[in-house]
PDB file of C-alpha atoms in Angstrom:
ATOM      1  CA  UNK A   1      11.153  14.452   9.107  1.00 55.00           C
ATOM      2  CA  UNK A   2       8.683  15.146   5.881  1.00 67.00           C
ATOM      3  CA  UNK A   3       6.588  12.405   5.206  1.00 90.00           C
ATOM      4  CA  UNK A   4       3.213  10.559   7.056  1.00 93.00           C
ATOM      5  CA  UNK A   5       3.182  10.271  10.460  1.00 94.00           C
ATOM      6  CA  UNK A   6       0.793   7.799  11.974  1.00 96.00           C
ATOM      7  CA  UNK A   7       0.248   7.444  15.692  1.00 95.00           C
ATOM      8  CA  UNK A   8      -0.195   5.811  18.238  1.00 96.00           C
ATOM      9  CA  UNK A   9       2.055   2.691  16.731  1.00 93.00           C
ATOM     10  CA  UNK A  10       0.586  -0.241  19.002  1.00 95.00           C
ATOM     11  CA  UNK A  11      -2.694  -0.229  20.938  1.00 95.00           C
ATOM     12  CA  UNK A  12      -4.731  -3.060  22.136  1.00 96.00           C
ATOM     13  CA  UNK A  13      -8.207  -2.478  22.977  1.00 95.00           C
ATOM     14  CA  UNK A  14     -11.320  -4.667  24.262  1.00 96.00           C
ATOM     15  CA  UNK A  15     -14.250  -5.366  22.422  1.00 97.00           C
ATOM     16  CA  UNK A  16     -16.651  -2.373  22.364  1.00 96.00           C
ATOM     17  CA  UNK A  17     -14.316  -0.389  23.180  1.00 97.00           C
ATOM     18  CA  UNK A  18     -13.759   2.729  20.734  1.00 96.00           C
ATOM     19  CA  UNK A  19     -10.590   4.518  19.534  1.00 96.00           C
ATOM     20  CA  UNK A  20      -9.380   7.068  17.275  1.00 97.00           C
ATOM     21  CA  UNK A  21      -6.173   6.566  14.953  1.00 97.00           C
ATOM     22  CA  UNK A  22      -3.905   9.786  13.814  1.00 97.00           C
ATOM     23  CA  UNK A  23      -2.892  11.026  10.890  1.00 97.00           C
ATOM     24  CA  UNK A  24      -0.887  13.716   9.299  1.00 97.00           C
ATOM     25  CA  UNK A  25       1.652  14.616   6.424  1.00 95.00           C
ATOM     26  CA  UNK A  26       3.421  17.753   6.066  1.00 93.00           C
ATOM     27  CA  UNK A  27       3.983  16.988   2.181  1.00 89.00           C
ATOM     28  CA  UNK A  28       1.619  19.300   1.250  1.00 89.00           C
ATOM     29  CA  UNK A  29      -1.058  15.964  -0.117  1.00 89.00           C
ATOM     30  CA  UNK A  30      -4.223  16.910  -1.794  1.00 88.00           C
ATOM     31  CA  UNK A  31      -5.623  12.675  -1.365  1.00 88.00           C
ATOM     32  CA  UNK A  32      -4.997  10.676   1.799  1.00 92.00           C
ATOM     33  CA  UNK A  33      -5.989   7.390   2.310  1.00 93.00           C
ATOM     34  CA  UNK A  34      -6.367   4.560   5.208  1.00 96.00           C
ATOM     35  CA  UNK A  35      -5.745   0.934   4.679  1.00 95.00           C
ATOM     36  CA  UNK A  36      -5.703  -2.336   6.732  1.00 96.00           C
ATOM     37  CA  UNK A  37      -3.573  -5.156   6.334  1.00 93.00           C
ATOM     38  CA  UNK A  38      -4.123  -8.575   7.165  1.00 89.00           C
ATOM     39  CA  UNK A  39      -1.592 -11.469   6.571  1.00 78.00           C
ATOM     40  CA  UNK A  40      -2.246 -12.707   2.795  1.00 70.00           C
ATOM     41  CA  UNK A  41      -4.522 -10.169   1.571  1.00 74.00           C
ATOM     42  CA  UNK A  42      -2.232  -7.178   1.049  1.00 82.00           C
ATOM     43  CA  UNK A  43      -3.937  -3.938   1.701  1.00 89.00           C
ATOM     44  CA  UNK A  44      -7.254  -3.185   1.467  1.00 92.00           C
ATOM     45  CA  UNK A  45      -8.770   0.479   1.557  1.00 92.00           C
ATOM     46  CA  UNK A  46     -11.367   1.205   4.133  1.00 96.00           C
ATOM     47  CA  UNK A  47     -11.806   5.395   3.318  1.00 95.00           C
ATOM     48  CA  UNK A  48     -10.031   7.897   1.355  1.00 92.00           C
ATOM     49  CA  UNK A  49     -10.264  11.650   1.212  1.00 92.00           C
ATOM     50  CA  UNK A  50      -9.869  13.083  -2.357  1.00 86.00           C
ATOM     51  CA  UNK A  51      -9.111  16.413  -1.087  1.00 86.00           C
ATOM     52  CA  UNK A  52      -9.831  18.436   2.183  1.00 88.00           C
ATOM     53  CA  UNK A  53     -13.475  18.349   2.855  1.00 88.00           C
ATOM     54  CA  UNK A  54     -14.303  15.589   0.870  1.00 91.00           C
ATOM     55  CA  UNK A  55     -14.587  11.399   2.111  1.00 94.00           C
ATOM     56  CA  UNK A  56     -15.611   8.619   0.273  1.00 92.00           C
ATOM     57  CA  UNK A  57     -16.065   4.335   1.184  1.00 94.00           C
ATOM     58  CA  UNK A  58     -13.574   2.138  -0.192  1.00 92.00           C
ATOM     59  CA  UNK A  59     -13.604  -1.310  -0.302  1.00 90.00           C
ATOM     60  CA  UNK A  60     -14.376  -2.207   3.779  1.00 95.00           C
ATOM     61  CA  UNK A  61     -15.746   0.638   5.518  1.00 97.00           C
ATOM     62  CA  UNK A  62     -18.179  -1.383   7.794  1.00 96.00           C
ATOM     63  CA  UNK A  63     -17.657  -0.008  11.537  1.00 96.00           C
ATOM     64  CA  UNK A  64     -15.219   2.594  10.638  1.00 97.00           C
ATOM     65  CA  UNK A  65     -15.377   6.767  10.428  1.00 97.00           C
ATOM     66  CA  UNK A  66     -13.155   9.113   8.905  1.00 97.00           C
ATOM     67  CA  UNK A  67     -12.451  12.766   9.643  1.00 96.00           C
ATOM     68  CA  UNK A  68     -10.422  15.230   7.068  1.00 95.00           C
ATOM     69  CA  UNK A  69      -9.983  17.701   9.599  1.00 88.00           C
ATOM     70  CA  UNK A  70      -7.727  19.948   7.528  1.00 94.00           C
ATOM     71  CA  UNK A  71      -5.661  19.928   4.387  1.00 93.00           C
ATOM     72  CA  UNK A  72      -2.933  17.367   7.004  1.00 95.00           C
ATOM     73  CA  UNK A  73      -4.688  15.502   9.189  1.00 96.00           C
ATOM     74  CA  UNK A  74      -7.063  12.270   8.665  1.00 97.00           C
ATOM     75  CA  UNK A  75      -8.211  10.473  11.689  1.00 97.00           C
ATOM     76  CA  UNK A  76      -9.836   6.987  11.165  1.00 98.00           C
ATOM     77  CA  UNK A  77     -12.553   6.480  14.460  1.00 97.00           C
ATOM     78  CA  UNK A  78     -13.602   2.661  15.392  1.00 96.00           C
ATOM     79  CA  UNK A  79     -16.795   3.472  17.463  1.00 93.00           C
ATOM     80  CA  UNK A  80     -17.042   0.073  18.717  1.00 96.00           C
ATOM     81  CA  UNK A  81     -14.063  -2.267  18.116  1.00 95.00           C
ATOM     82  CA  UNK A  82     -14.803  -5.722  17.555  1.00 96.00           C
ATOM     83  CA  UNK A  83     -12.366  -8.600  17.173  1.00 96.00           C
ATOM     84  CA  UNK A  84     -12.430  -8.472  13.523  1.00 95.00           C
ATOM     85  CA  UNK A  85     -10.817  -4.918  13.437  1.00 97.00           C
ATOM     86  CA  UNK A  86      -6.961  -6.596  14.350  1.00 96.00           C
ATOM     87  CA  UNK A  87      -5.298  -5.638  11.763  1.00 96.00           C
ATOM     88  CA  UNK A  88      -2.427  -2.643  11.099  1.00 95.00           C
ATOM     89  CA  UNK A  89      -3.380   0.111   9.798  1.00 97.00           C
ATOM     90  CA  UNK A  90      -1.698   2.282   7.311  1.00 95.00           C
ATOM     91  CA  UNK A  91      -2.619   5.817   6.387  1.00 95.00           C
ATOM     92  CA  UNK A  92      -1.311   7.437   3.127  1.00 93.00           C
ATOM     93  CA  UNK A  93      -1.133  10.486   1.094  1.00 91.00           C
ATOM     94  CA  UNK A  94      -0.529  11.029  -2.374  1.00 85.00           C
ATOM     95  CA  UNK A  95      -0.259  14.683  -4.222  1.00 74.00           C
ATOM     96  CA  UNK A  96      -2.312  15.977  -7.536  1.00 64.00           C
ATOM     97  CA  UNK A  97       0.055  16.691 -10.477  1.00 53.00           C
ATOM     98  CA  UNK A  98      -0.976  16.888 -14.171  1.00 44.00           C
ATOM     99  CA  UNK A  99      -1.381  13.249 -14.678  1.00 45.00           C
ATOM    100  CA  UNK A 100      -2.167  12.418 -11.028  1.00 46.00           C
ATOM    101  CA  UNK A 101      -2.320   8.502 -11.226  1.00 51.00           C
ATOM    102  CA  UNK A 102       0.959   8.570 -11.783  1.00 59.00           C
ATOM    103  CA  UNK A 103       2.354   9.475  -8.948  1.00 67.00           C
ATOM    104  CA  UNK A 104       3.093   6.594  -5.909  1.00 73.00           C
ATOM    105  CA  UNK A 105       1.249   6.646  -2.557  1.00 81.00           C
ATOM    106  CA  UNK A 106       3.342   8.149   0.880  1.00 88.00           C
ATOM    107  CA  UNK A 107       2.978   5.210   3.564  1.00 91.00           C
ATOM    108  CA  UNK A 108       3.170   5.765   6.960  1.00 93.00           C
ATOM    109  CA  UNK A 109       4.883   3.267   9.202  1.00 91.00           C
ATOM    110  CA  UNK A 110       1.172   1.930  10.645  1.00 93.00           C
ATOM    111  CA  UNK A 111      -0.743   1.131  13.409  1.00 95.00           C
ATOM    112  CA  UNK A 112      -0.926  -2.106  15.165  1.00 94.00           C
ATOM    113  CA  UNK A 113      -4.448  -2.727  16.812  1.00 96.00           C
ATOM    114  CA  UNK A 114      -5.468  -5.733  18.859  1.00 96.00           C
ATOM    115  CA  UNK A 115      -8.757  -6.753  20.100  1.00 96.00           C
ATOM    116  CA  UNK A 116      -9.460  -8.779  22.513  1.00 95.00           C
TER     117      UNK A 116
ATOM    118  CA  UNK B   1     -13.269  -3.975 -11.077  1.00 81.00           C
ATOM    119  CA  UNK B   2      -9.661  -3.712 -10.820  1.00 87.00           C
ATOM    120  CA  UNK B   3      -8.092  -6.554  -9.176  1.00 91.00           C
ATOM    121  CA  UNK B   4      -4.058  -7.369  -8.878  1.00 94.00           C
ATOM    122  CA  UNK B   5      -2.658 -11.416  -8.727  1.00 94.00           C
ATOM    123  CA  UNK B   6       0.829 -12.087  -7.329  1.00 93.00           C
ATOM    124  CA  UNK B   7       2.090 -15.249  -6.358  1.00 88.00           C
ATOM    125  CA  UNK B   8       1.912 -16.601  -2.657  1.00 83.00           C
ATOM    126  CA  UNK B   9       5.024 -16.886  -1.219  1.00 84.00           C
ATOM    127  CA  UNK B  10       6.908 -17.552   1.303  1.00 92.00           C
ATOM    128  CA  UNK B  11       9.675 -17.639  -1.592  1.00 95.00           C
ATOM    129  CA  UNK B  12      12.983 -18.906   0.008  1.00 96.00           C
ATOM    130  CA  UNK B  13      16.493 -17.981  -2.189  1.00 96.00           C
ATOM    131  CA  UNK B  14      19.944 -18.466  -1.343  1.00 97.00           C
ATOM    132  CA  UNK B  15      22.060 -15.152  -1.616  1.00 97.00           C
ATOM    133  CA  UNK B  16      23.090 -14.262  -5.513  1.00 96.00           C
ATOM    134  CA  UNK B  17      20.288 -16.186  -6.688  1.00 97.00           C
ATOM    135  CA  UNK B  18      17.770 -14.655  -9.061  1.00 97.00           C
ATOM    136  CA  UNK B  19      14.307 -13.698  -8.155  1.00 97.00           C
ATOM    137  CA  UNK B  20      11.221 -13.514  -9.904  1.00 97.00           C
ATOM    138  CA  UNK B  21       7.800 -12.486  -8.615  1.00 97.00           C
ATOM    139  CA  UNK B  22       4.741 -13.337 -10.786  1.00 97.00           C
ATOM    140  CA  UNK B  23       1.981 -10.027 -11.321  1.00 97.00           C
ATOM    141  CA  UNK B  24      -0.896  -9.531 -13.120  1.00 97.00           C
ATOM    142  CA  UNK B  25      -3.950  -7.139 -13.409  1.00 96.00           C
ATOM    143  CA  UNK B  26      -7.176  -6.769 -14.214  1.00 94.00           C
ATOM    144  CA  UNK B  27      -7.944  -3.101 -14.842  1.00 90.00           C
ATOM    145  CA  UNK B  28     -10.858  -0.841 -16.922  1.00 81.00           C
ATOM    146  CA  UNK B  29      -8.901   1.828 -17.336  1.00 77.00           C
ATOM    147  CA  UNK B  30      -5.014   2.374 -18.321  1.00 81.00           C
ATOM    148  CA  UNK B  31      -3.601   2.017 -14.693  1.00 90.00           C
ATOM    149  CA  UNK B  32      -0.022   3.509 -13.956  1.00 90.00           C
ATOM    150  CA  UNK B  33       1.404  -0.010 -11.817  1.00 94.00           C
ATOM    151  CA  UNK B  34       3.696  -0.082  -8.852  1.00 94.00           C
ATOM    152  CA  UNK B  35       6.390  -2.304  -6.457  1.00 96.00           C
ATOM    153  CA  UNK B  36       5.823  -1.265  -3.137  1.00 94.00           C
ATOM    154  CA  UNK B  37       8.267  -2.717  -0.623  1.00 95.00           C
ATOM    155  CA  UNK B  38       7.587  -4.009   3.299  1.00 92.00           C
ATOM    156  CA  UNK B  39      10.997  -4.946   5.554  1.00 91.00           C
ATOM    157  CA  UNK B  40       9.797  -5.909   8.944  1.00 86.00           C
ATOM    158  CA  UNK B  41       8.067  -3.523  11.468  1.00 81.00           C
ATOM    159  CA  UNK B  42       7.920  -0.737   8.777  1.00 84.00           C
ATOM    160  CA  UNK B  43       5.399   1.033   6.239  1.00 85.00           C
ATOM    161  CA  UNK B  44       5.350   0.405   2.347  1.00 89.00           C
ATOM    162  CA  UNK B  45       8.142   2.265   0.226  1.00 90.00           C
ATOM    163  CA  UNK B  46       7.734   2.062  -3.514  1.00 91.00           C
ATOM    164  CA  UNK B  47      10.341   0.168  -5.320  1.00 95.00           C
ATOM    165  CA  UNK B  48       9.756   1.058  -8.802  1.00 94.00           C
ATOM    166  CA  UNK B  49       6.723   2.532 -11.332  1.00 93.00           C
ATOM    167  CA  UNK B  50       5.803   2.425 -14.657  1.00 93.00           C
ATOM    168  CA  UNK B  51       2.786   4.399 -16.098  1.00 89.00           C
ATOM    169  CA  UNK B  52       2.558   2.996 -19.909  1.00 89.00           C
ATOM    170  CA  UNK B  53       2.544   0.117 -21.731  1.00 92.00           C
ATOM    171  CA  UNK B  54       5.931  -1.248 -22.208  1.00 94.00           C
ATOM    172  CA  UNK B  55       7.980   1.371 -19.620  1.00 94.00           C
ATOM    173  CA  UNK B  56      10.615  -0.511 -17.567  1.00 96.00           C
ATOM    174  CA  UNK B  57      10.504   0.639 -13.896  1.00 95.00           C
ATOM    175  CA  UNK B  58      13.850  -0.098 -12.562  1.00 95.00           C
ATOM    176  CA  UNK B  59      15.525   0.658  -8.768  1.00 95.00           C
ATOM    177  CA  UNK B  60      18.250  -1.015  -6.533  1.00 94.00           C
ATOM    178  CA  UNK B  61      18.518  -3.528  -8.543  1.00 96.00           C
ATOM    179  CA  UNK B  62      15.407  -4.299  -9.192  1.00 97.00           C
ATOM    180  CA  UNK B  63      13.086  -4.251 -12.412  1.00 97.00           C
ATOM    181  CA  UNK B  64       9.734  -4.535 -13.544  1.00 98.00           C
ATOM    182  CA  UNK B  65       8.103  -4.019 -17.253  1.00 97.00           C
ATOM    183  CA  UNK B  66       4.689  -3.293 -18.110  1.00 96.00           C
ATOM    184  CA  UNK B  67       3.108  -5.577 -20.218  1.00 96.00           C
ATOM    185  CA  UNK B  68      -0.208  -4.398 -21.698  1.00 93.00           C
ATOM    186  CA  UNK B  69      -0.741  -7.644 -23.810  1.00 93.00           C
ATOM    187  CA  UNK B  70      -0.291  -9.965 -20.972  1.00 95.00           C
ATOM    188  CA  UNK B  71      -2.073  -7.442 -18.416  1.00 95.00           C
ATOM    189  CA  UNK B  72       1.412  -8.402 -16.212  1.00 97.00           C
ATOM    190  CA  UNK B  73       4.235  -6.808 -14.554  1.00 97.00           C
ATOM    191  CA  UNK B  74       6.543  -8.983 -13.178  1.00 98.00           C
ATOM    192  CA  UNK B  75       9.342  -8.071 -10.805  1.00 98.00           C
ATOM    193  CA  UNK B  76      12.688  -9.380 -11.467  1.00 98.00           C
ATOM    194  CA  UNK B  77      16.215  -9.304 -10.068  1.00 97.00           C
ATOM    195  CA  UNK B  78      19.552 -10.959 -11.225  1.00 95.00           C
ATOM    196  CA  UNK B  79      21.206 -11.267  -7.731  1.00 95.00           C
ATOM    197  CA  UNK B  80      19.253 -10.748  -4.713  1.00 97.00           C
ATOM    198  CA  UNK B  81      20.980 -10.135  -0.841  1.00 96.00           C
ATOM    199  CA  UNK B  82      20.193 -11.062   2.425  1.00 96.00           C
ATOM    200  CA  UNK B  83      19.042  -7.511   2.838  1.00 95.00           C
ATOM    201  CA  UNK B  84      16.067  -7.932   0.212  1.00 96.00           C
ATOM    202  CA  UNK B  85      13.971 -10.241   2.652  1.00 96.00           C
ATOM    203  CA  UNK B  86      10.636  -8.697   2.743  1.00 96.00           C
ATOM    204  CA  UNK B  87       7.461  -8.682   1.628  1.00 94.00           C
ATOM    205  CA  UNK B  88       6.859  -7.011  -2.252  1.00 96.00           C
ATOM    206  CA  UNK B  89       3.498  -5.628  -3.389  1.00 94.00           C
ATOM    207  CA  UNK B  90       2.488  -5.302  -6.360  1.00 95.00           C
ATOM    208  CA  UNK B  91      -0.334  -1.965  -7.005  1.00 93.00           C
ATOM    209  CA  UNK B  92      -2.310  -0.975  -9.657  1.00 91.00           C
ATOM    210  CA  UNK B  93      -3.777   2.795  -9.676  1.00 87.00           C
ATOM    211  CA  UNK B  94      -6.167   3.818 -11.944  1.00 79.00           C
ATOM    212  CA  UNK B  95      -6.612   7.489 -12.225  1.00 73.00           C
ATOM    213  CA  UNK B  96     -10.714   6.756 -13.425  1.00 72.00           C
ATOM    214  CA  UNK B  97     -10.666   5.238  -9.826  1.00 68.00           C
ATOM    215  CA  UNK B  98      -9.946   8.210  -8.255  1.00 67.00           C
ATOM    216  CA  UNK B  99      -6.159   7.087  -7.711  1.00 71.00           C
ATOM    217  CA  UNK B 100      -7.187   4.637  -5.264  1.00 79.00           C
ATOM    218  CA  UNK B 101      -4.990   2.196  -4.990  1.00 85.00           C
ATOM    219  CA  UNK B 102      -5.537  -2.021  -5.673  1.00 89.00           C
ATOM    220  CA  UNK B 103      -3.089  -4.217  -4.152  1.00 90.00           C
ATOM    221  CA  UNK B 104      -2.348  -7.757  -4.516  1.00 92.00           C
ATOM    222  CA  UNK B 105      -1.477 -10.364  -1.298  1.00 90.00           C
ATOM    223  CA  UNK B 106       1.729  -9.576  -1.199  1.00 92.00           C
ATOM    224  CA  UNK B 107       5.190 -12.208  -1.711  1.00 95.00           C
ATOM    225  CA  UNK B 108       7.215 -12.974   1.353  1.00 94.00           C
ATOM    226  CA  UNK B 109      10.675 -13.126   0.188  1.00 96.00           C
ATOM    227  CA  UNK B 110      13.738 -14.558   2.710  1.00 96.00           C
ATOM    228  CA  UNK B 111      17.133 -14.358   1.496  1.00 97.00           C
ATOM    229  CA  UNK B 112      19.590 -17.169   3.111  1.00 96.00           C
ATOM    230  CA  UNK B 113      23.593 -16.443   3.578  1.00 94.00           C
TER     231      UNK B 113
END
């Protein structure tokens, strides 16, 4: 099935504990992105990749890493989870056309992290 | 910075009834704005787009219309169904902002037979 796949679905971790969080689309996506959402503050965009090679901050970055390891995959690395980090996490991808901005985000189905 | 309001929910409608969910948006740029749609355990699907001032994004029922000289873009639709309980995003992009995304909180909706 085309689209973003995002795995594993559920993990619960403890404190200090670290974990890495897949990512890939077979769309053929220039931009991919990785969000968290927590209950009454929609989604909020913790690093983005512009194109393959390239990663940039968004707005909460603080005790995450990113990896663009090819034009497909974009892994999202918590070196030491903390309580704070429970959230779900969604990754997306959006192509480059003429007018870019106009084109809507891919979603995958996310990531549900707990820690205790 | 660009920043998107919707109103809270939980918003609770009985089946046929209409349903209206308040957006607005603060942008520097000329964003392109988007419904994105949550049903339970799943990702966010858009709904419906609009890039320009005054377009009418419009799907399943569903519309939206992009008003520059209110900054809003309300989502509207005459008779909702039990299958339209979700949670409904509004998104601003802003191509100046490197397409990234700004969401608001997000509107539970729950449809009652």
């Amino acid at each position: 099935n085309a689209g973003v796949t995002q795995t594993p679905k559920f993990q619960v971790l403890k404190t200090g504990q670290s974990m890495t969080l897949q990512c890939a689309q077979d769309m053929n996506h220039n931009s991919m992105y990785w969000y968290r959402q927590d209950p009454g503050m929609g989604l909020r965009l913790i690093y983005y990749s512009a194109s393959e090679g390239t990663t940039d901050k968004g707005e909460v970055p603080n005790g995450y890493n990113v990896s663009r390891l090819n034009k497909r995959e974009f892994s999202l690395r918590l070196e030491s989870a903390a309580p704070s980090q429970t959230s779900v996490y969604f990754c997306a991808s959006i192509g480059q056309g003429l007018v870019g901005s106009n084109q809507p985000q891919h979603f995958g189905d996310g990531t549900r992290l707990s820690i205790l | 910075g660009n920043s998107v309001t919707q109103m809270e929910g939980p918003v609770t409608l009985s089946e046929e009834a209409f349903l209206t969910i308040n957006c607005t948006y603060t942008a520097t740029g000329y964003p392109s704005l988007f419904w994105y749609v949550q049903y339970p355990g799943e990702g966010l699907q858009l709904l419906l787009k609009a890039t320009k001032a005054d377009d009418k994004g419009s799907n399943k029922g569903f519309e939206a219309t992009y008003r520059k000289e209110t900054t809003s873009f309300h989502l509207e639709k005459g008779s909702v169904q039990v299958s339209d309980s979700a949670v409904y995003f509004c998104a601003l992009s802003d191509r100046a902002a490197g397409n990234k995304l700004t969401f608001g909180g997000g509107t539970r909706v729950l449809v009652k037979p």
